[in-house]
């Protein structure tokens, strides 16, 4: 029995890590996309494209399955509002007031917020040592962000705090539903629920002409639509459901550093020795939180 549980937990961590790696590509892809696309149009278009693909998946792969029962509609709406609409839209609005570096301060709080909602909504009870390493890892990420010289903006900060809260709730709700419905079904139905709103918003924000949009921007839009909004969540929700929402959620601490590493590789940005040192500390915190996560 213990061996089976350990294998299930290990599978959860591997799925969660794969989800985080996929999410980490969102930042470099978004940086490429916003060079040609308006940030608001990008936010709505990525969800619209992902929602259309999700609808196709449901029609083709889920034709034998029943639609979500009425009792699951409200949790699915919470997932949709959190990770499909809320987090992308609130971060897009926040980035009008703060720099991308400053936003890392709040992304460092996302694993902790996910753990809190795992307790409130997922009825998980991590050990006290888990909270110690969780807070320590968050502080390491926040400290690194502040060391990069981030500017302050009350409006931007409040928007980022709201984004982290709704995203943490969406993660916890989605993971809880995945235990019953399956990861691809949860994110697919969440995207479908938001699809009408996102399509209308995309049409309203559509640029007058697409003639100036380059191939890299189109490729970036495709990545954030298919991978960041859909495929990544399939692995992420499955990992959270298998390994524990609070525990596996700590893998998010690696996301800013993986994103910067991808930026250095793809966009030729500089990776400092301090970033490597902080990343090592975060990895140790994730390993420790895994031990005390359940």
Coordinates of N, CA and C in Angstrom, one line a residue, residues 37-254:
X37 N 1.3 42.2 -30.7 CA -0.1 42.1 -30.3 C -0.4 43.0 -29.1
X38 N -1.6 43.6 -29.0 CA -2.0 44.4 -27.8 C -2.1 43.4 -26.7
X39 N -1.7 43.7 -25.5 CA -1.8 42.8 -24.3 C -3.2 42.3 -24.0
X40 N -4.2 43.2 -24.2 CA -5.6 42.8 -23.9 C -6.1 41.8 -25.0
X41 N -5.8 42.1 -26.2 CA -6.2 41.2 -27.3 C -5.5 39.8 -27.1
X42 N -4.2 39.9 -26.7 CA -3.5 38.6 -26.5 C -4.1 37.8 -25.4
X43 N -4.5 38.5 -24.3 CA -5.2 37.8 -23.2 C -6.5 37.1 -23.6
X44 N -7.3 37.8 -24.4 CA -8.6 37.2 -24.8 C -8.4 36.2 -25.9
X45 N -7.5 36.5 -26.8 CA -7.4 35.6 -27.9 C -6.8 34.2 -27.5
X46 N -5.9 34.2 -26.6 CA -5.3 33.0 -26.1 C -6.3 32.1 -25.5
X47 N -7.2 32.7 -24.7 CA -8.3 31.9 -24.0 C -9.3 31.4 -25.1
X48 N -9.6 32.3 -26.1 CA -10.5 31.9 -27.1 C -10.0 30.7 -27.9
X49 N -8.8 30.7 -28.3 CA -8.2 29.6 -29.1 C -8.1 28.4 -28.3
X50 N -7.7 28.5 -27.0 CA -7.7 27.3 -26.1 C -9.1 26.8 -25.9
X51 N -10.0 27.6 -25.7 CA -11.4 27.2 -25.5 C -12.0 26.4 -26.7
X52 N -11.6 26.9 -27.9 CA -12.1 26.2 -29.2 C -11.5 24.8 -29.2
X53 N -10.2 24.7 -28.9 CA -9.5 23.4 -28.9 C -10.1 22.5 -27.9
X54 N -10.4 23.1 -26.7 CA -11.0 22.3 -25.6 C -12.4 21.8 -26.0
X55 N -13.2 22.6 -26.7 CA -14.5 22.2 -27.2 C -14.4 21.0 -28.2
X56 N -13.4 21.1 -29.0 CA -13.1 20.0 -30.0 C -12.8 18.7 -29.2
X57 N -11.9 18.8 -28.2 CA -11.5 17.7 -27.4 C -12.7 17.0 -26.7
X58 N -13.6 17.9 -26.2 CA -14.8 17.3 -25.5 C -15.7 16.6 -26.5
X59 N -15.8 17.2 -27.7 CA -16.7 16.6 -28.7 C -16.1 15.3 -29.2
X60 N -14.8 15.2 -29.4 CA -14.2 14.0 -30.0 C -13.9 13.0 -28.9
X61 N -13.2 13.4 -27.8 CA -12.7 12.4 -26.8 C -13.7 12.2 -25.7
X62 N -14.5 13.2 -25.5 CA -15.4 13.0 -24.3 C -16.9 12.8 -24.7
X63 N -17.1 12.2 -25.9 CA -18.5 12.1 -26.4 C -19.2 11.0 -25.6
X64 N -18.5 10.1 -24.9 CA -19.1 9.0 -24.1 C -19.4 9.5 -22.7
X65 N -18.9 10.6 -22.3 CA -19.0 11.1 -21.0 C -20.2 12.1 -20.8
X66 N -20.8 12.1 -19.7 CA -21.9 13.0 -19.4 C -21.3 14.4 -19.2
X67 N -22.1 15.4 -19.4 CA -21.7 16.7 -19.1 C -21.6 16.9 -17.6
X68 N -20.8 17.9 -17.1 CA -20.7 18.0 -15.7 C -22.0 18.2 -15.0
X69 N -22.3 17.5 -13.9 CA -23.5 17.7 -13.2 C -23.7 19.1 -12.6
X70 N -24.9 19.5 -12.2 CA -25.1 20.8 -11.7 C -24.3 21.2 -10.5
X71 N -23.9 20.2 -9.7 CA -23.1 20.4 -8.5 C -21.7 20.8 -8.9
X72 N -21.3 20.5 -10.1 CA -19.9 20.8 -10.5 C -19.8 22.1 -11.3
X73 N -20.9 22.7 -11.6 CA -20.8 23.9 -12.4 C -20.2 25.1 -11.7
X74 N -20.6 25.3 -10.4 CA -20.0 26.4 -9.6 C -18.5 26.2 -9.4
X75 N -18.0 25.1 -9.0 CA -16.5 24.9 -8.9 C -15.8 25.1 -10.3
X76 N -16.5 24.6 -11.4 CA -15.9 24.9 -12.7 C -15.8 26.3 -13.0
X77 N -16.9 27.1 -12.6 CA -16.9 28.5 -12.9 C -15.8 29.2 -12.1
X78 N -15.5 28.7 -10.9 CA -14.4 29.3 -10.0 C -13.1 29.0 -10.7
X79 N -12.9 27.8 -11.3 CA -11.7 27.5 -12.0 C -11.5 28.5 -13.2
X80 N -12.6 28.6 -13.9 CA -12.6 29.5 -15.1 C -12.3 30.9 -14.8
X81 N -13.0 31.4 -13.7 CA -12.7 32.8 -13.3 C -11.3 33.0 -12.8
X82 N -10.8 31.9 -12.2 CA -9.4 32.1 -11.6 C -8.3 32.0 -12.6
X83 N -8.3 30.9 -13.4 CA -7.1 30.7 -14.2 C -7.3 31.0 -15.7
X84 N -8.6 31.1 -16.2 CA -8.8 31.4 -17.6 C -9.0 32.9 -17.8
X85 N -9.8 33.5 -16.9 CA -10.1 35.0 -17.0 C -9.3 35.8 -16.0
X86 N -9.5 35.5 -14.7 CA -8.9 36.4 -13.7 C -7.4 36.6 -13.7
X87 N -6.6 35.6 -13.6 CA -5.2 35.7 -13.6 C -4.6 36.4 -14.8
X88 N -4.9 35.9 -16.0 CA -4.4 36.6 -17.2 C -4.8 38.0 -17.3
X89 N -6.1 38.3 -17.0 CA -6.6 39.7 -17.2 C -6.0 40.6 -16.1
X90 N -6.0 40.2 -14.9 CA -5.5 41.0 -13.8 C -4.0 41.3 -13.9
X91 N -3.2 40.3 -14.4 CA -1.8 40.5 -14.6 C -1.5 41.4 -15.8
X92 N -2.4 41.3 -16.8 CA -2.2 42.2 -17.9 C -2.5 43.7 -17.5
X93 N -3.5 43.9 -16.7 CA -3.8 45.2 -16.1 C -2.7 45.7 -15.2
X94 N -2.1 44.8 -14.4 CA -1.1 45.2 -13.5 C 0.2 45.6 -14.2
X95 N 0.5 44.9 -15.3 CA 1.7 45.2 -16.1 C 1.7 46.6 -16.8
X96 N 0.5 47.2 -16.7 CA 0.5 48.6 -17.2 C 1.1 49.6 -16.1
X97 N 1.2 49.1 -14.9 CA 1.7 49.9 -13.8 C 3.0 49.5 -13.2
X98 N 3.4 48.2 -13.3 CA 4.6 47.7 -12.7 C 5.4 47.0 -13.8
X99 N 6.7 46.8 -13.5 CA 7.5 46.0 -14.5 C 7.3 44.5 -14.3
X100 N 7.8 43.8 -15.3 CA 7.7 42.3 -15.2 C 8.5 41.8 -14.0
X101 N 9.7 42.4 -13.7 CA 10.5 42.0 -12.6 C 9.7 42.2 -11.3
X102 N 9.0 43.3 -11.2 CA 8.2 43.5 -9.9 C 7.1 42.4 -9.8
X103 N 6.6 41.9 -10.9 CA 5.5 40.9 -10.8 C 6.0 39.6 -10.2
X104 N 7.3 39.4 -10.3 CA 7.9 38.2 -9.7 C 7.7 38.1 -8.2
X105 N 7.7 39.3 -7.6 CA 7.5 39.4 -6.2 C 6.2 38.6 -5.8
X106 N 5.2 38.8 -6.6 CA 3.9 38.3 -6.2 C 3.7 36.8 -6.7
X107 N 4.4 36.5 -7.8 CA 4.4 35.1 -8.3 C 5.1 34.2 -7.2
X108 N 6.0 34.8 -6.4 CA 6.6 34.0 -5.3 C 5.6 33.7 -4.2
X109 N 4.5 34.4 -4.2 CA 3.4 34.1 -3.2 C 2.4 33.1 -3.7
X110 N 2.4 32.8 -5.0 CA 1.4 31.9 -5.5 C 1.4 30.5 -4.9
X111 N 2.6 29.9 -4.7 CA 2.6 28.6 -4.1 C 2.0 28.6 -2.7
X112 N 2.3 29.6 -1.9 CA 1.7 29.8 -0.6 C 0.2 30.0 -0.6
X113 N -0.2 30.8 -1.6 CA -1.7 31.0 -1.7 C -2.4 29.7 -2.1
X114 N -1.8 28.9 -3.0 CA -2.3 27.6 -3.4 C -2.4 26.7 -2.2
X115 N -1.4 26.7 -1.4 CA -1.4 25.9 -0.2 C -2.6 26.3 0.8
X116 N -2.8 27.6 0.9 CA -3.8 28.1 1.8 C -5.2 27.6 1.3
X117 N -5.4 27.7 0.0 CA -6.7 27.3 -0.6 C -6.8 25.7 -0.5
X118 N -5.7 25.0 -0.5 CA -5.7 23.6 -0.4 C -6.3 23.2 1.0
X119 N -6.0 24.0 2.0 CA -6.5 23.8 3.3 C -8.0 24.2 3.4
X120 N -8.3 25.4 2.8 CA -9.7 25.9 2.9 C -10.6 25.1 2.0
X121 N -10.2 24.8 0.8 CA -11.1 24.1 -0.2 C -10.8 22.7 -0.4
X122 N -9.6 22.3 -0.3 CA -9.2 20.9 -0.5 C -9.1 20.0 0.7
X123 N -9.3 20.6 1.9 CA -9.3 19.9 3.2 C -8.0 19.2 3.4
X124 N -6.9 19.8 2.9 CA -5.6 19.2 3.2 C -5.1 19.8 4.5
X125 N -4.2 19.0 5.2 CA -3.6 19.5 6.4 C -2.1 19.2 6.5
X126 N -1.3 20.0 5.8 CA 0.2 19.8 5.8 C 0.7 20.0 7.2
X127 N 1.9 19.4 7.4 CA 2.6 19.6 8.7 C 3.1 21.0 8.9
X128 N 3.4 21.3 10.1 CA 3.9 22.7 10.4 C 5.2 22.9 9.7
X129 N 6.1 21.9 9.5 CA 7.4 22.1 8.8 C 7.1 22.5 7.4
X130 N 6.0 22.0 6.8 CA 5.7 22.3 5.4 C 5.6 23.8 5.3
X131 N 4.8 24.5 6.2 CA 4.6 25.9 6.1 C 5.9 26.7 6.3
X132 N 6.8 26.2 7.1 CA 8.1 26.9 7.3 C 8.8 26.9 6.0
X133 N 9.0 25.8 5.3 CA 9.7 25.7 4.1 C 8.9 26.5 2.9
X134 N 7.6 26.4 3.0 CA 6.8 27.1 2.0 C 7.1 28.6 2.1
X135 N 7.0 29.2 3.3 CA 7.2 30.6 3.5 C 8.7 31.0 3.2
X136 N 9.6 30.1 3.5 CA 11.0 30.4 3.3 C 11.2 30.4 1.7
X137 N 10.7 29.5 1.0 CA 10.8 29.5 -0.4 C 10.2 30.8 -1.1
X138 N 9.0 31.2 -0.6 CA 8.4 32.4 -1.1 C 9.2 33.6 -0.8
X139 N 9.8 33.7 0.4 CA 10.7 34.8 0.8 C 11.9 34.9 -0.1
X140 N 12.5 33.7 -0.5 CA 13.6 33.7 -1.3 C 13.3 34.3 -2.7
X141 N 12.2 33.9 -3.3 CA 11.7 34.4 -4.6 C 11.5 35.9 -4.5
X142 N 10.8 36.3 -3.4 CA 10.5 37.7 -3.3 C 11.7 38.6 -3.1
X143 N 12.7 38.0 -2.3 CA 13.9 38.7 -2.1 C 14.7 38.9 -3.3
X144 N 14.7 37.8 -4.2 CA 15.4 37.9 -5.4 C 14.8 39.0 -6.3
X145 N 13.4 39.1 -6.3 CA 12.8 40.1 -7.2 C 13.1 41.5 -6.7
X146 N 13.0 41.7 -5.4 CA 13.4 43.0 -4.8 C 14.8 43.4 -5.1
X147 N 15.7 42.4 -5.2 CA 17.1 42.7 -5.4 C 17.3 43.2 -6.9
X148 N 16.3 42.9 -7.7 CA 16.5 43.3 -9.1 C 16.1 44.8 -9.3
X149 N 15.7 45.5 -8.2 CA 15.3 46.9 -8.3 C 14.0 47.1 -8.9
X150 N 13.0 46.4 -8.4 CA 11.6 46.6 -8.9 C 11.0 47.9 -8.3
X151 N 10.2 48.6 -9.2 CA 9.6 49.8 -8.8 C 8.2 49.5 -8.1
X152 N 7.7 50.5 -7.4 CA 6.5 50.3 -6.6 C 5.4 51.0 -7.2
X153 N 4.2 50.4 -7.2 CA 2.9 51.0 -7.6 C 1.8 50.4 -6.8
X154 N 1.0 51.2 -6.1 CA 0.0 50.7 -5.3 C -1.1 50.0 -6.2
X155 N -1.5 50.6 -7.3 CA -2.4 50.0 -8.2 C -2.0 48.7 -8.7
X156 N -0.7 48.7 -9.2 CA -0.2 47.5 -9.8 C -0.1 46.4 -8.7
X157 N 0.3 46.8 -7.5 CA 0.5 45.8 -6.4 C -0.9 45.2 -6.1
X158 N -1.9 46.0 -5.9 CA -3.2 45.5 -5.6 C -3.7 44.5 -6.7
X159 N -3.5 44.9 -7.9 CA -3.9 44.0 -9.0 C -3.2 42.7 -9.0
X160 N -1.9 42.7 -8.7 CA -1.1 41.5 -8.6 C -1.6 40.6 -7.5
X161 N -1.9 41.2 -6.3 CA -2.4 40.5 -5.2 C -3.7 39.8 -5.5
X162 N -4.6 40.5 -6.2 CA -5.8 39.9 -6.6 C -5.6 38.8 -7.6
X163 N -4.6 39.0 -8.5 CA -4.3 37.9 -9.5 C -3.8 36.6 -8.8
X164 N -3.0 36.8 -7.8 CA -2.4 35.6 -7.1 C -3.5 34.9 -6.3
X165 N -4.4 35.7 -5.7 CA -5.5 35.1 -4.9 C -6.5 34.3 -5.8
X166 N -6.9 34.8 -6.9 CA -7.8 34.1 -7.8 C -7.1 32.9 -8.5
X167 N -5.9 33.0 -8.8 CA -5.1 31.9 -9.4 C -5.0 30.8 -8.4
X168 N -4.6 31.1 -7.1 CA -4.5 30.1 -6.1 C -5.8 29.3 -5.9
X169 N -6.9 30.1 -5.9 CA -8.2 29.5 -5.8 C -8.5 28.6 -7.0
X170 N -8.2 29.0 -8.2 CA -8.4 28.3 -9.4 C -7.6 27.0 -9.4
X171 N -6.4 27.0 -8.9 CA -5.5 25.9 -8.9 C -6.1 24.8 -7.9
X172 N -6.5 25.3 -6.7 CA -7.0 24.4 -5.7 C -8.4 23.7 -6.1
X173 N -9.3 24.5 -6.7 CA -10.6 24.0 -7.1 C -10.4 23.1 -8.3
X174 N -9.5 23.4 -9.2 CA -9.3 22.5 -10.4 C -8.7 21.2 -9.9
X175 N -7.7 21.2 -9.0 CA -7.1 20.0 -8.5 C -8.2 19.1 -7.8
X176 N -9.0 19.7 -7.0 CA -10.1 18.9 -6.3 C -11.0 18.3 -7.3
X177 N -11.4 19.0 -8.4 CA -12.3 18.5 -9.4 C -11.6 17.4 -10.2
X178 N -10.3 17.5 -10.4 CA -9.5 16.5 -11.2 C -9.6 15.1 -10.5
X179 N -9.6 15.1 -9.2 CA -9.7 13.8 -8.5 C -11.0 13.0 -8.9
X180 N -12.0 13.8 -9.3 CA -13.3 13.2 -9.7 C -13.5 13.1 -11.2
X181 N -13.0 14.1 -11.9 CA -13.4 14.2 -13.3 C -12.2 13.9 -14.3
X182 N -11.0 14.1 -13.8 CA -9.8 14.1 -14.7 C -9.3 15.4 -15.1
X183 N -8.0 15.6 -15.3 CA -7.4 16.9 -15.5 C -7.8 17.5 -16.8
X184 N -7.9 16.8 -17.9 CA -8.2 17.4 -19.2 C -9.7 17.8 -19.3
X185 N -10.5 17.0 -18.6 CA -11.9 17.4 -18.6 C -12.2 18.7 -17.8
X186 N -11.5 18.9 -16.7 CA -11.7 20.0 -15.8 C -11.3 21.3 -16.6
X187 N -10.0 21.4 -17.1 CA -9.6 22.6 -17.8 C -10.4 22.8 -19.1
X188 N -10.8 21.7 -19.7 CA -11.6 21.9 -21.0 C -12.9 22.5 -20.7
X189 N -13.6 22.0 -19.7 CA -14.9 22.6 -19.3 C -14.8 24.1 -18.8
X190 N -13.7 24.3 -18.1 CA -13.5 25.7 -17.6 C -13.2 26.6 -18.7
X191 N -12.5 26.2 -19.7 CA -12.3 27.0 -20.9 C -13.5 27.2 -21.7
X192 N -14.4 26.2 -21.8 CA -15.6 26.3 -22.6 C -16.6 27.2 -21.9
X193 N -16.6 27.2 -20.6 CA -17.5 28.1 -19.9 C -17.1 29.6 -20.1
X194 N -15.8 29.9 -20.3 CA -15.4 31.2 -20.5 C -15.4 31.6 -22.0
X195 N -15.5 30.6 -22.9 CA -15.4 30.8 -24.3 C -16.3 31.9 -24.9
X196 N -17.6 32.0 -24.6 CA -18.4 33.1 -25.2 C -17.9 34.5 -24.8
X197 N -17.5 34.7 -23.5 CA -17.0 36.0 -23.1 C -15.7 36.3 -23.8
X198 N -14.8 35.3 -23.9 CA -13.5 35.6 -24.5 C -13.6 35.8 -26.0
X199 N -14.5 35.2 -26.7 CA -14.6 35.4 -28.1 C -15.1 36.8 -28.4
X200 N -16.1 37.2 -27.6 CA -16.7 38.6 -27.8 C -15.6 39.6 -27.4
X201 N -14.9 39.4 -26.3 CA -13.8 40.3 -26.0 C -12.7 40.4 -27.0
X202 N -12.4 39.2 -27.6 CA -11.4 39.2 -28.7 C -11.8 40.0 -29.9
X203 N -13.1 39.9 -30.3 CA -13.6 40.6 -31.4 C -13.6 42.1 -31.1
X204 N -13.9 42.5 -29.9 CA -13.9 43.9 -29.6 C -12.5 44.5 -29.6
X205 N -11.5 43.7 -29.2 CA -10.1 44.2 -29.1 C -9.3 43.9 -30.3
X206 N -9.9 43.3 -31.3 CA -9.1 42.8 -32.5 C -8.5 44.0 -33.2
X207 N -7.2 43.9 -33.6 CA -6.6 45.0 -34.3 C -7.2 45.2 -35.7
X208 N -7.1 46.4 -36.2 CA -7.7 46.8 -37.5 C -7.0 45.9 -38.6
X209 N -5.7 45.6 -38.5 CA -5.1 44.8 -39.5 C -4.0 43.9 -38.8
X210 N -3.9 42.7 -39.4 CA -2.9 41.8 -39.0 C -1.6 41.7 -39.9
X211 N -1.5 42.7 -40.8 CA -0.5 42.6 -41.8 C 0.9 42.9 -41.1
X212 N 0.9 43.6 -40.0 CA 2.2 43.9 -39.3 C 2.6 42.8 -38.3
X213 N 1.8 41.8 -38.1 CA 2.1 40.7 -37.2 C 3.1 39.8 -37.7
X214 N 4.3 39.6 -37.1 CA 5.3 38.7 -37.6 C 5.1 37.3 -37.2
X215 N 5.8 36.4 -37.8 CA 5.7 34.9 -37.5 C 6.1 34.6 -36.1
X216 N 7.1 35.2 -35.5 CA 7.4 34.9 -34.1 C 6.2 35.2 -33.2
X217 N 5.5 36.3 -33.4 CA 4.4 36.7 -32.6 C 3.3 35.7 -32.7
X218 N 3.0 35.2 -33.9 CA 2.0 34.2 -34.2 C 2.4 32.9 -33.5
X219 N 3.6 32.5 -33.5 CA 4.1 31.3 -32.9 C 3.9 31.4 -31.4
X220 N 4.3 32.6 -30.8 CA 4.1 32.8 -29.4 C 2.7 32.8 -29.0
X221 N 1.8 33.3 -29.8 CA 0.3 33.2 -29.5 C -0.1 31.8 -29.5
X222 N 0.4 31.0 -30.4 CA 0.0 29.6 -30.4 C 0.5 28.9 -29.2
X223 N 1.7 29.2 -28.7 CA 2.2 28.6 -27.5 C 1.4 28.9 -26.3
X224 N 1.2 30.2 -26.0 CA 0.4 30.6 -24.8 C -1.0 30.1 -24.9
X225 N -1.6 29.9 -26.1 CA -2.9 29.4 -26.2 C -3.0 27.9 -26.0
X226 N -2.2 27.1 -26.7 CA -2.3 25.6 -26.6 C -1.6 25.1 -25.3
X227 N -0.4 25.6 -25.1 CA 0.4 25.0 -24.0 C 0.1 25.7 -22.6
X228 N 0.2 27.0 -22.6 CA 0.0 27.7 -21.3 C -1.5 27.6 -20.8
X229 N -2.5 27.6 -21.7 CA -3.9 27.7 -21.3 C -4.5 26.3 -21.3
X230 N -3.9 25.3 -21.9 CA -4.6 24.0 -22.0 C -3.7 22.8 -21.6
X231 N -2.7 22.5 -22.4 CA -1.8 21.3 -22.2 C -1.1 21.4 -20.8
X232 N -0.6 22.6 -20.4 CA 0.1 22.7 -19.2 C -0.8 22.4 -18.0
X233 N -2.1 22.8 -18.1 CA -3.1 22.6 -17.0 C -3.4 21.1 -16.9
X234 N -3.4 20.3 -18.0 CA -3.7 18.9 -17.9 C -2.7 18.2 -17.0
X235 N -1.4 18.5 -17.2 CA -0.4 17.9 -16.3 C -0.4 18.5 -14.9
X236 N -0.7 19.8 -14.9 CA -0.6 20.5 -13.6 C -1.7 20.0 -12.6
X237 N -2.9 20.0 -13.1 CA -4.1 19.5 -12.3 C -3.9 18.1 -11.9
X238 N -3.5 17.3 -12.8 CA -3.2 15.8 -12.5 C -2.2 15.7 -11.4
X239 N -1.1 16.5 -11.5 CA 0.0 16.4 -10.5 C -0.5 16.9 -9.2
X240 N -1.3 18.0 -9.1 CA -1.9 18.4 -7.8 C -2.8 17.4 -7.2
X241 N -3.6 16.8 -8.0 CA -4.5 15.8 -7.5 C -3.8 14.5 -7.0
X242 N -2.7 14.1 -7.7 CA -2.0 12.9 -7.3 C -1.1 13.1 -6.0
X243 N -0.3 14.2 -6.1 CA 0.7 14.5 -5.1 C 0.3 15.4 -3.9
X244 N -0.9 15.9 -4.0 CA -1.4 16.9 -2.9 C -1.2 18.3 -3.4
X245 N -2.3 19.1 -3.3 CA -2.4 20.4 -3.8 C -1.3 21.3 -3.1
X246 N -1.2 21.2 -1.8 CA -0.3 22.1 -1.1 C 1.2 21.7 -1.4
X247 N 1.5 20.4 -1.4 CA 2.9 20.0 -1.6 C 3.3 20.2 -3.1
X248 N 2.6 19.7 -4.0 CA 3.0 19.9 -5.4 C 3.0 21.3 -5.9
X249 N 2.1 22.1 -5.2 CA 2.0 23.5 -5.5 C 3.3 24.3 -5.3
X250 N 4.2 23.7 -4.4 CA 5.4 24.4 -4.2 C 6.4 24.4 -5.4
X251 N 6.1 23.5 -6.3 CA 6.9 23.6 -7.6 C 6.8 24.9 -8.3
X252 N 5.7 25.6 -8.0 CA 5.6 26.9 -8.7 C 6.7 27.9 -8.3
X253 N 7.4 27.6 -7.2 CA 8.5 28.5 -6.8 C 9.6 28.5 -7.8
X254 N 9.7 27.4 -8.6 CA 10.7 27.3 -9.7 C 10.3 28.0 -10.9

